[in-house]
PDB file of C-alpha atoms in Angstrom:
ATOM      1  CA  UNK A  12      17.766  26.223 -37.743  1.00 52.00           C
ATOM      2  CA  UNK A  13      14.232  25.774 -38.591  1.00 61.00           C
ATOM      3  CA  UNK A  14      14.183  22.202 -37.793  1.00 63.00           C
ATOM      4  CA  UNK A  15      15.601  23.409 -34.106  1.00 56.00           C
ATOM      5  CA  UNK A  16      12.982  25.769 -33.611  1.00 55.00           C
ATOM      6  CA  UNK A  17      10.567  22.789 -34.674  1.00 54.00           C
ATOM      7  CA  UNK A  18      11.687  21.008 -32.102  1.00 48.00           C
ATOM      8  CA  UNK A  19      11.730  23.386 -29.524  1.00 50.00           C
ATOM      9  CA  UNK A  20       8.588  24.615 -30.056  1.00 47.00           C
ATOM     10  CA  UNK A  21       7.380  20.960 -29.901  1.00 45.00           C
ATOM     11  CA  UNK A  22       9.291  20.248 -26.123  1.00 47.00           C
ATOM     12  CA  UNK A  23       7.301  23.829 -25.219  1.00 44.00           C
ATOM     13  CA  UNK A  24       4.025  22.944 -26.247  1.00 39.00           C
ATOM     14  CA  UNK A  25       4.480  18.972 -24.598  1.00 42.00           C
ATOM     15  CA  UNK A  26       5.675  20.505 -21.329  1.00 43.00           C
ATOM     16  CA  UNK A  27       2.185  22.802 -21.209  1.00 40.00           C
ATOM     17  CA  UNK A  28       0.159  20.058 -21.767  1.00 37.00           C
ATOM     18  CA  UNK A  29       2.317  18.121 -19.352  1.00 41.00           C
ATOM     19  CA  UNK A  30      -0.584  17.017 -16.631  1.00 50.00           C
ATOM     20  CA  UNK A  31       1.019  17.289 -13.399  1.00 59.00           C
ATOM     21  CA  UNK A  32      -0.244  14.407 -10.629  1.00 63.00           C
ATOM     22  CA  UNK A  33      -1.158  15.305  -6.460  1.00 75.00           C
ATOM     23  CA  UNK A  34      -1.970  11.947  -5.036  1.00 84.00           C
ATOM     24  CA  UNK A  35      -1.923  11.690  -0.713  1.00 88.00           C
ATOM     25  CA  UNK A  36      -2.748   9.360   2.046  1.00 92.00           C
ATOM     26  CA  UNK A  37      -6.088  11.085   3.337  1.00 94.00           C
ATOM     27  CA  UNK A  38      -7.256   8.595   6.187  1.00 96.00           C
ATOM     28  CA  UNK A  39      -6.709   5.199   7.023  1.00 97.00           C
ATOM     29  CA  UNK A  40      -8.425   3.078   9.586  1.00 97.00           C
ATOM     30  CA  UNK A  41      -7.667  -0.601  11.082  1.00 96.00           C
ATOM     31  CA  UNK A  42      -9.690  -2.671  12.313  1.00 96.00           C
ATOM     32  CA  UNK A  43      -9.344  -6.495  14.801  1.00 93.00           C
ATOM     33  CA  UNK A  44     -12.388  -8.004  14.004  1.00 92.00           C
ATOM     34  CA  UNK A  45     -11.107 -11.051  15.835  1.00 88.00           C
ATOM     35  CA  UNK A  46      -9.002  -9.563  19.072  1.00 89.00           C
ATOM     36  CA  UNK A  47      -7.401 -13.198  19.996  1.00 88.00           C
ATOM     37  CA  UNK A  48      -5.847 -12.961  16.460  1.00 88.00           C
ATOM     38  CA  UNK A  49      -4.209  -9.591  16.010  1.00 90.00           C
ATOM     39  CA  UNK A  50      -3.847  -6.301  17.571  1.00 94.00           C
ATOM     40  CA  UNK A  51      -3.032  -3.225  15.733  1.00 95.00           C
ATOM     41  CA  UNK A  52      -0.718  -1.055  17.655  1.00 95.00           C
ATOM     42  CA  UNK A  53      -0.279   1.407  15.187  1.00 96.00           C
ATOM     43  CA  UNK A  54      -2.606   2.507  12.643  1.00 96.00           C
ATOM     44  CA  UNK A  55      -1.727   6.461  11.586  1.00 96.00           C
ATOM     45  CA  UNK A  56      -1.506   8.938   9.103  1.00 96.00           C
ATOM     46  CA  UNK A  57       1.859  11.791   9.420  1.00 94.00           C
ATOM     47  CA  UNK A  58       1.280  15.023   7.556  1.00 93.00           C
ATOM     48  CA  UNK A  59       5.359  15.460   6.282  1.00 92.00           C
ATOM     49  CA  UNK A  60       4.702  18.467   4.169  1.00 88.00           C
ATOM     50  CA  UNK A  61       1.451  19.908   2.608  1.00 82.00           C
ATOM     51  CA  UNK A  62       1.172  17.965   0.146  1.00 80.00           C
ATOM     52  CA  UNK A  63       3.396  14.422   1.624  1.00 88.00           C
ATOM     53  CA  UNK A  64       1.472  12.182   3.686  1.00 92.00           C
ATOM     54  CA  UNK A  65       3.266   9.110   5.441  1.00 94.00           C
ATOM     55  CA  UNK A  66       1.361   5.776   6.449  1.00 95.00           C
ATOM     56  CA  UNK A  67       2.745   3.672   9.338  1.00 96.00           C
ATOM     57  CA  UNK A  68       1.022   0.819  10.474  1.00 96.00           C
ATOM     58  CA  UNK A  69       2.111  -1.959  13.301  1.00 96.00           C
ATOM     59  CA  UNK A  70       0.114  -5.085  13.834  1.00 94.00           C
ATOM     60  CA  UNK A  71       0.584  -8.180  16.495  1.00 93.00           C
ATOM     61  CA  UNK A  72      -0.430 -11.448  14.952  1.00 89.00           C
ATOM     62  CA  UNK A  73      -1.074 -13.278  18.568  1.00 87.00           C
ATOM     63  CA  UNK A  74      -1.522 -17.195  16.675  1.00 79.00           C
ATOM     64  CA  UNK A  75      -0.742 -17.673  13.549  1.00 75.00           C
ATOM     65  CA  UNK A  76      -2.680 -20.598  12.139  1.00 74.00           C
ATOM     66  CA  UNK A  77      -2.156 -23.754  10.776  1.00 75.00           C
ATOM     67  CA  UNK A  78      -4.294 -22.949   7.310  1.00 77.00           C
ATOM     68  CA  UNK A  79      -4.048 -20.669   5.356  1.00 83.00           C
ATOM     69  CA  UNK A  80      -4.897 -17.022   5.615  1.00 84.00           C
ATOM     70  CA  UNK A  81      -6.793 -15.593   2.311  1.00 89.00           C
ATOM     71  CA  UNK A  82      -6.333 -11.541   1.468  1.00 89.00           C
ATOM     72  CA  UNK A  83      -9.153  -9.794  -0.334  1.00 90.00           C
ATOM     73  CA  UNK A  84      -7.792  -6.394  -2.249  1.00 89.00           C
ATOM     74  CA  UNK A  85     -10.448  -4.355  -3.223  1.00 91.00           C
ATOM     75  CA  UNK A  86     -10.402  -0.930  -5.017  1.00 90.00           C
ATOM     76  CA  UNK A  87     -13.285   1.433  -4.528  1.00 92.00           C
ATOM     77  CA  UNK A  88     -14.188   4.888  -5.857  1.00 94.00           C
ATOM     78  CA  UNK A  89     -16.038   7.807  -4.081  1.00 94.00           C
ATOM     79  CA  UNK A  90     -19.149   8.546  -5.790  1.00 90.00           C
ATOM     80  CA  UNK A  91     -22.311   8.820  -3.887  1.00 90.00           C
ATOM     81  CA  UNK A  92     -20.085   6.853  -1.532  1.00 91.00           C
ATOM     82  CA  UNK A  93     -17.641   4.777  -2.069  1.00 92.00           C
ATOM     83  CA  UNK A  94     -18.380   2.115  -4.918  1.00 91.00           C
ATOM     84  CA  UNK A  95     -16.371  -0.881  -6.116  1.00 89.00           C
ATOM     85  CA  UNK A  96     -13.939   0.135  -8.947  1.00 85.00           C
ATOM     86  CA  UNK A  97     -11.703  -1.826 -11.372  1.00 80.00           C
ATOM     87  CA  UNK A  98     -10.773  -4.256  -8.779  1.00 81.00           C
ATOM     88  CA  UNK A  99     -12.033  -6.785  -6.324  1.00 82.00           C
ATOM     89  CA  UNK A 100      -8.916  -9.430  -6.044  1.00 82.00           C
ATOM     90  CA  UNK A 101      -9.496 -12.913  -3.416  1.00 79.00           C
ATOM     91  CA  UNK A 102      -5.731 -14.226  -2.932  1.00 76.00           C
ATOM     92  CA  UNK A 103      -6.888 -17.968  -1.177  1.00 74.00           C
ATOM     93  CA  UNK A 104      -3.604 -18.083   0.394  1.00 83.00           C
ATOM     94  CA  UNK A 105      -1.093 -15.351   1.215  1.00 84.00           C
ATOM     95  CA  UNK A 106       1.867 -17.670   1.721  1.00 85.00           C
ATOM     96  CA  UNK A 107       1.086 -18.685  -1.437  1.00 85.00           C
ATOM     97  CA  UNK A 108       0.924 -15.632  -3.060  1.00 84.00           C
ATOM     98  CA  UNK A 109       4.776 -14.035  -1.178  1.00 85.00           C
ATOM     99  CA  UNK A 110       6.473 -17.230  -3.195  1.00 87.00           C
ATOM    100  CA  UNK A 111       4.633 -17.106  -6.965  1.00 84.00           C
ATOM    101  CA  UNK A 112       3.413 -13.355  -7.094  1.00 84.00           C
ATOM    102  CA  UNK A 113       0.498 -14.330  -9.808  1.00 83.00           C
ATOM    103  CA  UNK A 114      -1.321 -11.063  -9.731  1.00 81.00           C
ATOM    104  CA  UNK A 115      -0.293  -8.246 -11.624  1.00 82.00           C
ATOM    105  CA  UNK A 116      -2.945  -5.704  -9.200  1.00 79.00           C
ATOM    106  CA  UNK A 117      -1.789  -7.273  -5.806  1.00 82.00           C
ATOM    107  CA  UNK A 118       2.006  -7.410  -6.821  1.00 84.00           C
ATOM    108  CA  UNK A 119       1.842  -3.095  -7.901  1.00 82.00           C
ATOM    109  CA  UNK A 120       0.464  -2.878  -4.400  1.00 82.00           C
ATOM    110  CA  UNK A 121       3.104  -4.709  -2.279  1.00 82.00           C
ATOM    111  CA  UNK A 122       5.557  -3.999  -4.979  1.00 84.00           C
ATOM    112  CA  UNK A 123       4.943  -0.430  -3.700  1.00 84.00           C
ATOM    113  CA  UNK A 124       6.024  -0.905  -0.106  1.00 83.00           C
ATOM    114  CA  UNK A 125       8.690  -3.584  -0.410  1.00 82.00           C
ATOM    115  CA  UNK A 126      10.972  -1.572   0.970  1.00 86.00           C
ATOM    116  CA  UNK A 127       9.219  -0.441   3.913  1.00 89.00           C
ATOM    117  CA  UNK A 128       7.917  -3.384   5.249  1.00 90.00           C
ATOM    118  CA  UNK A 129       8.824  -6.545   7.040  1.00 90.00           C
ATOM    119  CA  UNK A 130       6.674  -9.036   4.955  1.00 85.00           C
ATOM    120  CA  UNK A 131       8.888 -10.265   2.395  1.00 81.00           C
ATOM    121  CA  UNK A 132       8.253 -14.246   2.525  1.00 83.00           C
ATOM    122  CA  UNK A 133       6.772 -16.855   4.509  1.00 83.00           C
ATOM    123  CA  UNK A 134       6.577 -17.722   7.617  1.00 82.00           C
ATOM    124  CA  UNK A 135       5.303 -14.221   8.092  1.00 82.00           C
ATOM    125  CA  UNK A 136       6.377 -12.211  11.340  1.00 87.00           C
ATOM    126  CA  UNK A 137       4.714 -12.135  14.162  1.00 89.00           C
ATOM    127  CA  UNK A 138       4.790  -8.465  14.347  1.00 93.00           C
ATOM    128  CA  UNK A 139       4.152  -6.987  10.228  1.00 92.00           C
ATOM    129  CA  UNK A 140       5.526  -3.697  10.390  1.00 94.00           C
ATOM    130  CA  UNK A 141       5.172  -0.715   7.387  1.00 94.00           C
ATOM    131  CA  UNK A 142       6.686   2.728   8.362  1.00 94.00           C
ATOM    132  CA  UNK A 143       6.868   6.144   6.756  1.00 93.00           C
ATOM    133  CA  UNK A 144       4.980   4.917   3.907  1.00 91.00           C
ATOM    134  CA  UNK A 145       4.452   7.837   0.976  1.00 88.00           C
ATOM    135  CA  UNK A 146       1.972   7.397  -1.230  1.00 84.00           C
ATOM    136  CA  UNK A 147       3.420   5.477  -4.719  1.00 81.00           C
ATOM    137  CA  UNK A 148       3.477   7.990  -7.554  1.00 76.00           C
ATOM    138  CA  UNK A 149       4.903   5.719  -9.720  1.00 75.00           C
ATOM    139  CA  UNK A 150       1.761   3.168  -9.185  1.00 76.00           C
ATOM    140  CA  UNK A 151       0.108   5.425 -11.348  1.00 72.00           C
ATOM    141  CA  UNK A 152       2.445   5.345 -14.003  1.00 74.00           C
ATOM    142  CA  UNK A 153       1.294   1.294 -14.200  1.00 73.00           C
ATOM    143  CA  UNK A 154      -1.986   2.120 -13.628  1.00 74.00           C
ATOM    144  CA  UNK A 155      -3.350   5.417 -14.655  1.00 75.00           C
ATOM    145  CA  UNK A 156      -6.352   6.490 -12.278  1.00 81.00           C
ATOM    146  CA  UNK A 157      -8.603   9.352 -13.090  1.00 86.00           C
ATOM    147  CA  UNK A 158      -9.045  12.142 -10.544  1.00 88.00           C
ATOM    148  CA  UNK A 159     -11.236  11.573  -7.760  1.00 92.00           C
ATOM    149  CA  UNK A 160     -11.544  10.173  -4.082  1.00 94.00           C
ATOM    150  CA  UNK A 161     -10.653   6.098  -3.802  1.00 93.00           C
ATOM    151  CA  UNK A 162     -10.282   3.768  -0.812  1.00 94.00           C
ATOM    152  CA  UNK A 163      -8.299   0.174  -0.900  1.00 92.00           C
ATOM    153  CA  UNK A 164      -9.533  -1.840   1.257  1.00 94.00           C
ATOM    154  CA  UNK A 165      -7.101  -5.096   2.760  1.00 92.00           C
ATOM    155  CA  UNK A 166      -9.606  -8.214   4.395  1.00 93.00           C
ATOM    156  CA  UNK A 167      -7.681 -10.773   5.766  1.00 91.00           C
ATOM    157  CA  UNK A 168      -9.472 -14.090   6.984  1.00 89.00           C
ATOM    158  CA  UNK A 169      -9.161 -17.689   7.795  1.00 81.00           C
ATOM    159  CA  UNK A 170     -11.179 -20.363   8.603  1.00 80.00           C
ATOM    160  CA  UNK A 171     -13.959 -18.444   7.035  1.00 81.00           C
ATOM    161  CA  UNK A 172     -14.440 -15.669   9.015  1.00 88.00           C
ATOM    162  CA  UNK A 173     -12.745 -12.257   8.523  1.00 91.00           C
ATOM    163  CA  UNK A 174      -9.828 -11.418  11.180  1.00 91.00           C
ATOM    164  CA  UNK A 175      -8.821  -7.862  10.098  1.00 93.00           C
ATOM    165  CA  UNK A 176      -9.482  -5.211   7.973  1.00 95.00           C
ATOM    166  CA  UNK A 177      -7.044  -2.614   6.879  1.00 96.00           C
ATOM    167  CA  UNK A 178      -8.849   0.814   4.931  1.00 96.00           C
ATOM    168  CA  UNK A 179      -6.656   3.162   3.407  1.00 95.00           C
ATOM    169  CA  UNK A 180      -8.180   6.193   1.616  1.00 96.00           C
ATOM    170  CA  UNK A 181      -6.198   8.500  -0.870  1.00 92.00           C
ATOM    171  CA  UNK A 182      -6.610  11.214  -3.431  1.00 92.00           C
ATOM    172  CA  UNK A 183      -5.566  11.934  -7.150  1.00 88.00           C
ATOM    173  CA  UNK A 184      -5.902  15.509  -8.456  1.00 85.00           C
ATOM    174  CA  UNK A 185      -4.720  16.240 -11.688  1.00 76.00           C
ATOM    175  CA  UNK A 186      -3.945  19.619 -12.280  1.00 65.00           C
ATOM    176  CA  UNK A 187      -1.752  21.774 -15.721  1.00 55.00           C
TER     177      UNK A 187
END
């Protein structure tokens, strides 16, 4: 009997401490840099419930070119504005990236939204489409983030130049 009282006492006192995880969708903004390349049709934020935000985004690709397209993932924090945190990832080649999935930060990203998107493999769409999009709970379970404001920020370019720029920002409160 005493050993079951151990025990119980044990689940009590681990439940307690238990810290309990609030992470949303707070803004997210799109950007053509290059118009005769894409056109983002939909770019939006849905309030669900108080504390459930959905992202859906829709994007054109008018020509998709002959090189390849290189994705920049970068992480930032909010602090004093937002700063560059953990990571700053430069995939040279998307296409590239869809068949081999090399990187353990970019594949808990699109690992994420696999099932709410349209970009599985190449040759990509010509309309990439990701709807009713919560935000990944279990993301943090691979990667434990500290409380606080963050922003990920998508670059794609070719050729050099920059072609569109996706910014997602979302919070993490942790609360007992």
């Amino acid at each position: 009997m005493a050993i079951l009282g151990r025990l119980l006492l044990c689940f009590a006192l681990w439940h307690i401490l238990q810290v309990c995880r609030v992470s949303k969708f707070t803004n997210v903004e799109c950007f053509n840099i290059d118009e005769s390349f894409t056109n983002f049709t939909l770019c939006r934020l849905y309030a669900v419930k108080r504390d459930v935000v959905e992202m859906s985004l829709r994007v054109n690709i008018f020509r998709w070119p002959k090189r390849p397209v290189s994705m920049r993932l970068q992480l930032l924090k909010k602090a004093s504005g937002y700063k560059p945190f953990l990571y700053n990832v430069c995939q040279s080649d998307v296409c590239e990236y869809l068949e081999k999935r090399n990187h353990p930060f970019v594949n808990i990203i699109l690992n994420s939204f696999a099932n709410r998107t349209n970009v599985v493999r190449c040759p990509l769409p010509r309309e990439i489409i990701l709807e009713h999009f919560r935000f990944p709970v279990k993301v943090l379970d691979l990667m434990p983030l500290p409380s606080g404001d963050y922003a990920l920020f998508s670059t794609f370019s070719f050729e050099g130049k920059e072609r569109a720029l996706v910014k997602v920002y979302f919070s993490i409160t942790e609360y007992r």
